[in-house]
CSV table of C-alpha atoms and ligand atoms in Angstrom, one decimal:
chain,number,residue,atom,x,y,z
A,55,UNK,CA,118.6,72.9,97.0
A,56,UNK,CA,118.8,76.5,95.9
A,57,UNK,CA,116.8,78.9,97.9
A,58,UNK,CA,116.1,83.1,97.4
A,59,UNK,CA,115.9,85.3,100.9
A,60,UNK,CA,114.7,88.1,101.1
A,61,UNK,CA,116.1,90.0,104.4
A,62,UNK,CA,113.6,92.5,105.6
A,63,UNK,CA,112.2,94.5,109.0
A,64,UNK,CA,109.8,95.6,110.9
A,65,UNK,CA,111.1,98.3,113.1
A,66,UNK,CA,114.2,96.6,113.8
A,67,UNK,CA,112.4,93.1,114.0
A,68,UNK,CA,114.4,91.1,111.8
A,69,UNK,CA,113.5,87.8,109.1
A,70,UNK,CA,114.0,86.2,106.0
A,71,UNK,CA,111.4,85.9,103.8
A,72,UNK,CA,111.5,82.2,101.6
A,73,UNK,CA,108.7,82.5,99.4
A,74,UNK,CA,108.0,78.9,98.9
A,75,UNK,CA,106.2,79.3,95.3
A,76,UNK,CA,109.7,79.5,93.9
A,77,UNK,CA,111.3,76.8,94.9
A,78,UNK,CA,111.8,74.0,92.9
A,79,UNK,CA,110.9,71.2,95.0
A,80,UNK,CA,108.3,71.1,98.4
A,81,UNK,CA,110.0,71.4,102.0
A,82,UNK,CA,109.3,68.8,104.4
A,83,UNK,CA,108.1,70.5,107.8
A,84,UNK,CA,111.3,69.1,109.6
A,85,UNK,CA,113.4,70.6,107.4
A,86,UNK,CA,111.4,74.4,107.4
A,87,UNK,CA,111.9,74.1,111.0
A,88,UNK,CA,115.8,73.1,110.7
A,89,UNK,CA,116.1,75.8,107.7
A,90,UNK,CA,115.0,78.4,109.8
A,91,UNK,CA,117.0,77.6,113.1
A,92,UNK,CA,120.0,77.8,110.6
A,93,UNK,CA,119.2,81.0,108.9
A,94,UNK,CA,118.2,82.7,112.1
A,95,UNK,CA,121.7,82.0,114.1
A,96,UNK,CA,123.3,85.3,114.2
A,97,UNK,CA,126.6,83.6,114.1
A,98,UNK,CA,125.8,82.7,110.1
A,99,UNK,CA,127.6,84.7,107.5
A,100,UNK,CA,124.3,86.6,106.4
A,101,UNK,CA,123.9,88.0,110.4
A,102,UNK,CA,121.3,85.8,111.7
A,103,UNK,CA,117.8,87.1,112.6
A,104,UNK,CA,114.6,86.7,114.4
A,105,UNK,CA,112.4,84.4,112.4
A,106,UNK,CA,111.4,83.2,109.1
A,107,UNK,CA,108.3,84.3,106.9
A,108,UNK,CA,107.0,81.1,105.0
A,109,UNK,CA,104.9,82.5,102.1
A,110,UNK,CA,102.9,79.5,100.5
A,111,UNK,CA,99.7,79.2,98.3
A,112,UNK,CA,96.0,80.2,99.9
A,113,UNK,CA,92.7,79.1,98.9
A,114,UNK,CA,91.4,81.8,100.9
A,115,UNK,CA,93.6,84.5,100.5
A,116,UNK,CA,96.3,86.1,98.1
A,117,UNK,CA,99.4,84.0,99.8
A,118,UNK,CA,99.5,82.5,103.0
A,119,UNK,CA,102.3,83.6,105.7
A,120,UNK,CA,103.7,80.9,108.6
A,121,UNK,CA,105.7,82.6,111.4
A,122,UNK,CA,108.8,80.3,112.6
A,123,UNK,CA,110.6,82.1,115.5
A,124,UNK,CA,114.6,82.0,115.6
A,125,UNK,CA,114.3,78.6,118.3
A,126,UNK,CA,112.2,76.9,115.5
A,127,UNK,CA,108.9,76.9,117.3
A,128,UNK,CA,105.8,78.2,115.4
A,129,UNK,CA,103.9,81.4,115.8
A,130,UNK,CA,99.9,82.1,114.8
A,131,UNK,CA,101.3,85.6,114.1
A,132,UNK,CA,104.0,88.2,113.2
A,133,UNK,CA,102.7,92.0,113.1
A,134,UNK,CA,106.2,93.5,112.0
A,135,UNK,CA,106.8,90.5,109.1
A,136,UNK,CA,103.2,90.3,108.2
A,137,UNK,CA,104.3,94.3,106.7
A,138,UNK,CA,107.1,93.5,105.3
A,139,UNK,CA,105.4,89.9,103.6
A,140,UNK,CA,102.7,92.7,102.8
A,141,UNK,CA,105.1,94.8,100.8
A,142,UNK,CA,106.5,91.7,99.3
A,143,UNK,CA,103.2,90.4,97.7
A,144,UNK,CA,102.4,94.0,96.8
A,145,UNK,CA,105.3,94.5,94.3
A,146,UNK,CA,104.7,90.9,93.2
A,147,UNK,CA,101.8,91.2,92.3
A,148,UNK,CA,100.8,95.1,91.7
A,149,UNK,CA,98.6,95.4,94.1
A,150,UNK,CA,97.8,98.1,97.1
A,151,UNK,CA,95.1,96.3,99.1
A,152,UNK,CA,94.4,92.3,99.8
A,153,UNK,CA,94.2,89.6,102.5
A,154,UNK,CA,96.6,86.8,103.7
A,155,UNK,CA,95.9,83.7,105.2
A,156,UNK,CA,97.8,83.3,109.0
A,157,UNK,CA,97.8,80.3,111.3
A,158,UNK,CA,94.4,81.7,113.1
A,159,UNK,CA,93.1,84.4,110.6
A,160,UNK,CA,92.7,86.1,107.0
A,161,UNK,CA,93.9,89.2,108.0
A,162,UNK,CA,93.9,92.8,105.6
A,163,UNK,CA,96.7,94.4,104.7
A,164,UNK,CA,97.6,97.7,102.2
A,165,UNK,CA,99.9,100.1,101.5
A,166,UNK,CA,99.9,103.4,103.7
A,167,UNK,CA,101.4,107.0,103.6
A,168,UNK,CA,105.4,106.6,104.2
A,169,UNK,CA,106.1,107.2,108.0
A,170,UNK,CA,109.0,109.0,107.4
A,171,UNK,CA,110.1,110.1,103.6
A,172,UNK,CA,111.6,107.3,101.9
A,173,UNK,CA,110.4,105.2,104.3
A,174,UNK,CA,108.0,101.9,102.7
A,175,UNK,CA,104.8,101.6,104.8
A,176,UNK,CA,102.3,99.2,105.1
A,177,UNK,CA,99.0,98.6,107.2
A,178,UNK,CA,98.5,95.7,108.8
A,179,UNK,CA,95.4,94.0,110.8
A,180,UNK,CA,95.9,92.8,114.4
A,181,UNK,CA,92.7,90.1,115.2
A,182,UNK,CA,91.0,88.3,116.7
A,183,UNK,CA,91.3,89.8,120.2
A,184,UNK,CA,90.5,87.8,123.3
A,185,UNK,CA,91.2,88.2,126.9
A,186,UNK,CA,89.8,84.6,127.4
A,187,UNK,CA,92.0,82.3,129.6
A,188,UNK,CA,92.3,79.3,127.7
A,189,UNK,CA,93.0,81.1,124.3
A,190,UNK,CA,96.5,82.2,125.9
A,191,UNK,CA,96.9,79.5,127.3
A,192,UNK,CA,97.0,80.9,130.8
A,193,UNK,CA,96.1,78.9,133.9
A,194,UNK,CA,94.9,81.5,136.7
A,195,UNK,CA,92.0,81.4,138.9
A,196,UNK,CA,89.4,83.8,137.0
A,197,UNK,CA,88.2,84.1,133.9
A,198,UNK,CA,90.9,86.7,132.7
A,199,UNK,CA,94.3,88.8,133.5
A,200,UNK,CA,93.3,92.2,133.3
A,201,UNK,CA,95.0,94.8,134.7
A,202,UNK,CA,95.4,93.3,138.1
A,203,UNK,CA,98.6,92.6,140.3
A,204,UNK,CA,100.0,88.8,140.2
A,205,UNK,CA,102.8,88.2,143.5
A,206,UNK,CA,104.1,85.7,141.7
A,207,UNK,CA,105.0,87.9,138.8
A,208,UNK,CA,106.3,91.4,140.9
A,209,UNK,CA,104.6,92.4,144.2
A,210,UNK,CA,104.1,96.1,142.8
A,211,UNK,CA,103.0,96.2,138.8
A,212,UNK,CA,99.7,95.4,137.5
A,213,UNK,CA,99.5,92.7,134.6
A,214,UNK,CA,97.0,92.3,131.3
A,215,UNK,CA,96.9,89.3,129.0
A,216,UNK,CA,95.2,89.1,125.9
A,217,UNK,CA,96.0,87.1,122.6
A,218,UNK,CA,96.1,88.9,119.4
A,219,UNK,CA,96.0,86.1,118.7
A,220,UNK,CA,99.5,85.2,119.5
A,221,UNK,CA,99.7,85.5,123.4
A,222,UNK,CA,101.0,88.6,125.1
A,223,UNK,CA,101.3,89.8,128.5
A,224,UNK,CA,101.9,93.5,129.1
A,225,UNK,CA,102.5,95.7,132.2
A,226,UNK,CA,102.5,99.2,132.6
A,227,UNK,CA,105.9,100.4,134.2
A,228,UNK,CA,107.1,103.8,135.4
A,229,UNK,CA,110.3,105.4,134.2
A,230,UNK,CA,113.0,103.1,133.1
A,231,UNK,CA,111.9,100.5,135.9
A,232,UNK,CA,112.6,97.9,133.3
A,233,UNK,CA,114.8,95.5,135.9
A,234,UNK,CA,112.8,92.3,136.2
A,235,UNK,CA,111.3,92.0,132.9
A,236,UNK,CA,114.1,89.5,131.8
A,237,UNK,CA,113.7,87.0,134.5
A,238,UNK,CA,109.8,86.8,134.3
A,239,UNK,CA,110.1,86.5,131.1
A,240,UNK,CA,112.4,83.5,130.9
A,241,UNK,CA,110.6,82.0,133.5
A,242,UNK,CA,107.3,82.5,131.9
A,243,UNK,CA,108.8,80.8,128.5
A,244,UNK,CA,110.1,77.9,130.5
A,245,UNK,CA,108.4,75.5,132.8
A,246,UNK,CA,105.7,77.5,134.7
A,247,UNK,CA,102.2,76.9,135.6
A,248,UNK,CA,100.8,80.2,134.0
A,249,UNK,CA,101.3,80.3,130.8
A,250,UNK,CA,102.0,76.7,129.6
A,251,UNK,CA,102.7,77.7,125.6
A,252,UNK,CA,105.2,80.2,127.0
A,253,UNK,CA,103.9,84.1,126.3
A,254,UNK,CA,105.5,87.4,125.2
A,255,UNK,CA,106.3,90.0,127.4
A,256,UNK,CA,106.1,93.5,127.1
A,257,UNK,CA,106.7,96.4,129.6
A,258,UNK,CA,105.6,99.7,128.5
A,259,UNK,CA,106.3,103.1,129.2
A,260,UNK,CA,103.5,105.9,128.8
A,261,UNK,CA,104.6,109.3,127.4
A,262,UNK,CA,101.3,111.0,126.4
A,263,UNK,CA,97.8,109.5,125.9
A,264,UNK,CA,99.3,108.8,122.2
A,265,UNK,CA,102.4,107.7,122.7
A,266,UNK,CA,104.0,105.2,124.6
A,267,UNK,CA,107.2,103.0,124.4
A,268,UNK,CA,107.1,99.6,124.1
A,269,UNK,CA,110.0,96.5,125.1
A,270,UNK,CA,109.6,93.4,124.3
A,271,UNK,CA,110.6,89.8,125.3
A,272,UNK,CA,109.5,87.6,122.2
A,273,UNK,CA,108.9,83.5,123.0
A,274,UNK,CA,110.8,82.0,120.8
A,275,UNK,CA,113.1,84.8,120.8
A,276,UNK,CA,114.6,87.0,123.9
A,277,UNK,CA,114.4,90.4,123.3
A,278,UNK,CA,114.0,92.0,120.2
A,279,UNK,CA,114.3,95.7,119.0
A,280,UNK,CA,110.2,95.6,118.5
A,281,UNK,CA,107.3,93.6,118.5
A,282,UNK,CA,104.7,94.1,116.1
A,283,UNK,CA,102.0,92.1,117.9
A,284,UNK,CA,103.2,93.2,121.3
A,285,UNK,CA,102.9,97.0,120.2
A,286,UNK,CA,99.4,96.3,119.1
A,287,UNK,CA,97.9,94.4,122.2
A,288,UNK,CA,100.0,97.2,124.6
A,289,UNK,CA,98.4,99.7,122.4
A,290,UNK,CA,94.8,98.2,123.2
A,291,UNK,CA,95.6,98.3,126.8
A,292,UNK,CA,97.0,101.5,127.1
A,293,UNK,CA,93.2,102.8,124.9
A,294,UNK,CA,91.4,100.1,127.7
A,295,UNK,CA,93.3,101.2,131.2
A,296,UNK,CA,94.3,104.9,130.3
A,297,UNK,CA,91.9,106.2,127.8
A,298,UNK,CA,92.1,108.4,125.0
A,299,UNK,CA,89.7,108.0,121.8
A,300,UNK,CA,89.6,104.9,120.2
A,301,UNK,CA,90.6,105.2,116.1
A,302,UNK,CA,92.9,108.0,117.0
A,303,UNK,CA,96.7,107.2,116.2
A,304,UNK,CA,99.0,105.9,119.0
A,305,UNK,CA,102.8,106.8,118.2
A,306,UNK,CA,104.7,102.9,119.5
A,307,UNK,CA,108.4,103.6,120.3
A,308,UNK,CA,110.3,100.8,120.9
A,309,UNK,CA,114.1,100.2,120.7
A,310,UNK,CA,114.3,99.7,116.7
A,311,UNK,CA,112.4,102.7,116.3
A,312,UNK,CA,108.6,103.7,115.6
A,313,UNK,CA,105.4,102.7,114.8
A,314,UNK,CA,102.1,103.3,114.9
A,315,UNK,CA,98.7,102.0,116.4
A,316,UNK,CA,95.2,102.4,115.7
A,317,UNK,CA,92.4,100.6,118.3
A,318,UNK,CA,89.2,99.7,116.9
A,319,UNK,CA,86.5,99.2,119.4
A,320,UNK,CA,83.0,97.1,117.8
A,321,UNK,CA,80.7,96.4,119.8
A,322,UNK,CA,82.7,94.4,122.6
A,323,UNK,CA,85.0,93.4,120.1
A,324,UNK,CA,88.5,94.9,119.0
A,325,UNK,CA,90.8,95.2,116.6
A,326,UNK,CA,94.2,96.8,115.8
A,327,UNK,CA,96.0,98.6,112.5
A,328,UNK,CA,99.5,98.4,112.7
A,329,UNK,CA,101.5,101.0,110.6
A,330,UNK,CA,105.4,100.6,110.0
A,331,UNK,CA,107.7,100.6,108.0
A,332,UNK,CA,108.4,97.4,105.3
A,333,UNK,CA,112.2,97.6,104.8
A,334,UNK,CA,114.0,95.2,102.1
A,335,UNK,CA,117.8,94.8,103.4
A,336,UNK,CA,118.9,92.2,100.9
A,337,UNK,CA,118.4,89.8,98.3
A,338,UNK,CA,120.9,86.7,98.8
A,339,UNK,CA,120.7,83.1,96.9
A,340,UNK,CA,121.2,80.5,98.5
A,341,UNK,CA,122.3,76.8,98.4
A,342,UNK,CA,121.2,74.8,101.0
A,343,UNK,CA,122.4,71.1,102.3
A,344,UNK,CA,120.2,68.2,102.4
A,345,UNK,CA,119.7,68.5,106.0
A,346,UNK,CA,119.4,72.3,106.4
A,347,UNK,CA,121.7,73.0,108.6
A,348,UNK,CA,124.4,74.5,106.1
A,349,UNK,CA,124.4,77.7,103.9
A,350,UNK,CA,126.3,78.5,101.2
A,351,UNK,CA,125.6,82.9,99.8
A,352,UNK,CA,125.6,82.3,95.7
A,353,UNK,CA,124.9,86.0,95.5
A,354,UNK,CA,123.6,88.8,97.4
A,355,UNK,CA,122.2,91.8,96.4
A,356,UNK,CA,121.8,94.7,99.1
A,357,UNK,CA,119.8,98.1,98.9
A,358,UNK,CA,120.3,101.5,100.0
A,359,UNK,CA,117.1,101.4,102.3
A,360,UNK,CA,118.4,100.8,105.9
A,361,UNK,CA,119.7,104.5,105.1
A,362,UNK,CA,116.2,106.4,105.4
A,363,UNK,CA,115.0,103.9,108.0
A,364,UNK,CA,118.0,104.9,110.0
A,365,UNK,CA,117.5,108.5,109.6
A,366,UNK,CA,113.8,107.6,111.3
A,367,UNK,CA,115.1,105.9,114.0
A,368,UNK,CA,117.7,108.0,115.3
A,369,UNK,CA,114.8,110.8,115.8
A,370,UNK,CA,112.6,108.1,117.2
A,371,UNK,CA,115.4,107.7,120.0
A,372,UNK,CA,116.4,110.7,120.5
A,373,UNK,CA,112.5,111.7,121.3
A,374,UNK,CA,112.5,108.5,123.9
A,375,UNK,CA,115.8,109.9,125.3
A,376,UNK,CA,114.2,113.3,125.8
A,377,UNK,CA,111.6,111.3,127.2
A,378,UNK,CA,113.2,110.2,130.0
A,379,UNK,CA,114.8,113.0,131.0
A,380,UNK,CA,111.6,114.6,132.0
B,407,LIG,N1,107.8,89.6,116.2
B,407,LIG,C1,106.5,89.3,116.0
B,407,LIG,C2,105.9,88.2,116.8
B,407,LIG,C3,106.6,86.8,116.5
B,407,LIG,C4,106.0,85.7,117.2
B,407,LIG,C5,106.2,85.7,118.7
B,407,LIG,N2,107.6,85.6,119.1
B,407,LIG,C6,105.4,84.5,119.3
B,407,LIG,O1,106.0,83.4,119.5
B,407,LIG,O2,104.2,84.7,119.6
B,407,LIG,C7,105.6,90.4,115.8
B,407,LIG,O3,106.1,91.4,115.2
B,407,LIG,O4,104.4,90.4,116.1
């Protein structure tokens, strides 16, 4: 079966996007899941990445997007690829503004100003919100984790969860006191009795009331260089536990650059913009065996805009270095 990818990012946060309205015959669910285990191992000739962005027909929206992380599980959402599936429905079809249909919600997306020159941006919507329990899943004794120390989890930092709707579990940490975030995480994303669909974990660094750092361990995953979901929910949190106006922009740095934030506070409801960049690596064709788990590259076509992005980064980390010097 012949296949197009589309390698793009979100800050660093890598996929391939198949858009399934191309392809000349329908793929069977076991072998999405087996295609994207095979595209994602970063031993494979095209380098591997974190996920892959299913676009397929919507009755309610403009496309539909499906999230399958790198270990073949399935996500209700993807802030950094739902940008860069943004930007690829936007050239498609010459448009600035529309919806798509994820697992849980239509969500809007449209073009915004560059972030950095030469840099493609795109807006994104983060909702629903909830802090309820049993849309995490989390098992805990009250009705929600907000803000509060957990023993079990580290006998000094304070914890939040809230699904965005994918579930997230964030911690405000000082300096670089980053040390145990692996282990909880791979605990948490194995067997555990908190959070029994796994979770992603993100410790984050404050800087100013409008600009913190954000690291991420994604289920599914391990660590990637940014999450887009994660950077929304901590960006909530960080409006909810530390203040600072709702609607006005948080700068997210995280270790594949920057993004940015905007909290929307209705009534007792929120919800979150995210704003990054959409970045188109390359173009590759593709043959792929009958059961998916081989991959011959027919072609592949590469573009010169990892070079901007770059330029972007390296002042996003050299403003996090000077960070923690202070
Ligand atoms: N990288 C994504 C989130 C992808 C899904 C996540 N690993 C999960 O399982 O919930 C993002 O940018 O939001």
């Amino acid at each position: 079966m012949k296949v197009t990818v589309k390698k793009v990012h979100g800050s660093g946060n890598d996929f391939y996007i198949i858009d399934e309205m191309l392809l000349s015959e329908a793929l069977p669910e076991e072998k999405r899941r087996q295609l994207a285990l095979t595209l994602c191992d970063r031993q494979q000739s095209l380098g591997g990445a974190d996920g892959v962005l299913y676009v397929s027909p919507s009755k309610t929206a403009l496309a539909r997007m499906r999230v399958i992380n790198s270990d073949g599980s399935e996500a209700s959402m993807c802030g950094n690829g739902l940008r860069t599936v943004a930007r690829y429905l936007a050239e498609k079809h010459q448009l600035t503004d529309f919806t798509v249909e994820t697992m849980k919600a239509i969500l809007k997306v449209s073009e915004d100003e560059p972030l950095a020159e030469g840099i493609p941006t795109y807006r994104v919507e983060i909702s629903p919100v909830t802090f309820a329990k049993e849309t995490l899943p989390l098992v805990i004794d009250g009705e929600q984790l907000y803000d509060e120390r957990v023993p079990a989890f580290s006998e000094q930092l304070h914890y939040s969860a809230v699904a965005v709707p994918n579930p997230h579990l964030i911690s405000f940490v000082e300096g670089a006191d980053f040390a145990d975030q692996e282990k909880l995480a791979r605990w948490l994303n194995s067997d555990n009795p908190y959070f029994t669909d796994g979770v992603n974990v993100s410790y984050v660094r404050r800087f100013s009331e409008d600009a913190i750092f954000v690291k991420t361990y994604e289920r599914g995953v391990g660590f990637t260089n940014a999450c887009g979901t994660a950077m929304s929910a901590s960006s909530l949190m960080a409006r909810l536990i530390h203040g600072g106006d709702f609607e006005r922009k948080i700068d997210v740095y995280n270790p594949g650059g920057r993004v940015q934030c905007q909290v929307y506070r209705e009534a007792d409801t929120y919800r979150i913009d995210l704003i990054g960049n959409a970045t188109f690596v390359f173009e590759a064709e593709l043959v792929i065996s009958a059961d998916a788990k081989a991959v011959t590259v027919m072609s592949q076509t590469t573009t010169a805009e990892q070079i901007a992005y770059e330029r972007m980064a390296q002042q996003a980390a050299q403003f996090v270095e000077a960070q923690s010097s202070i």
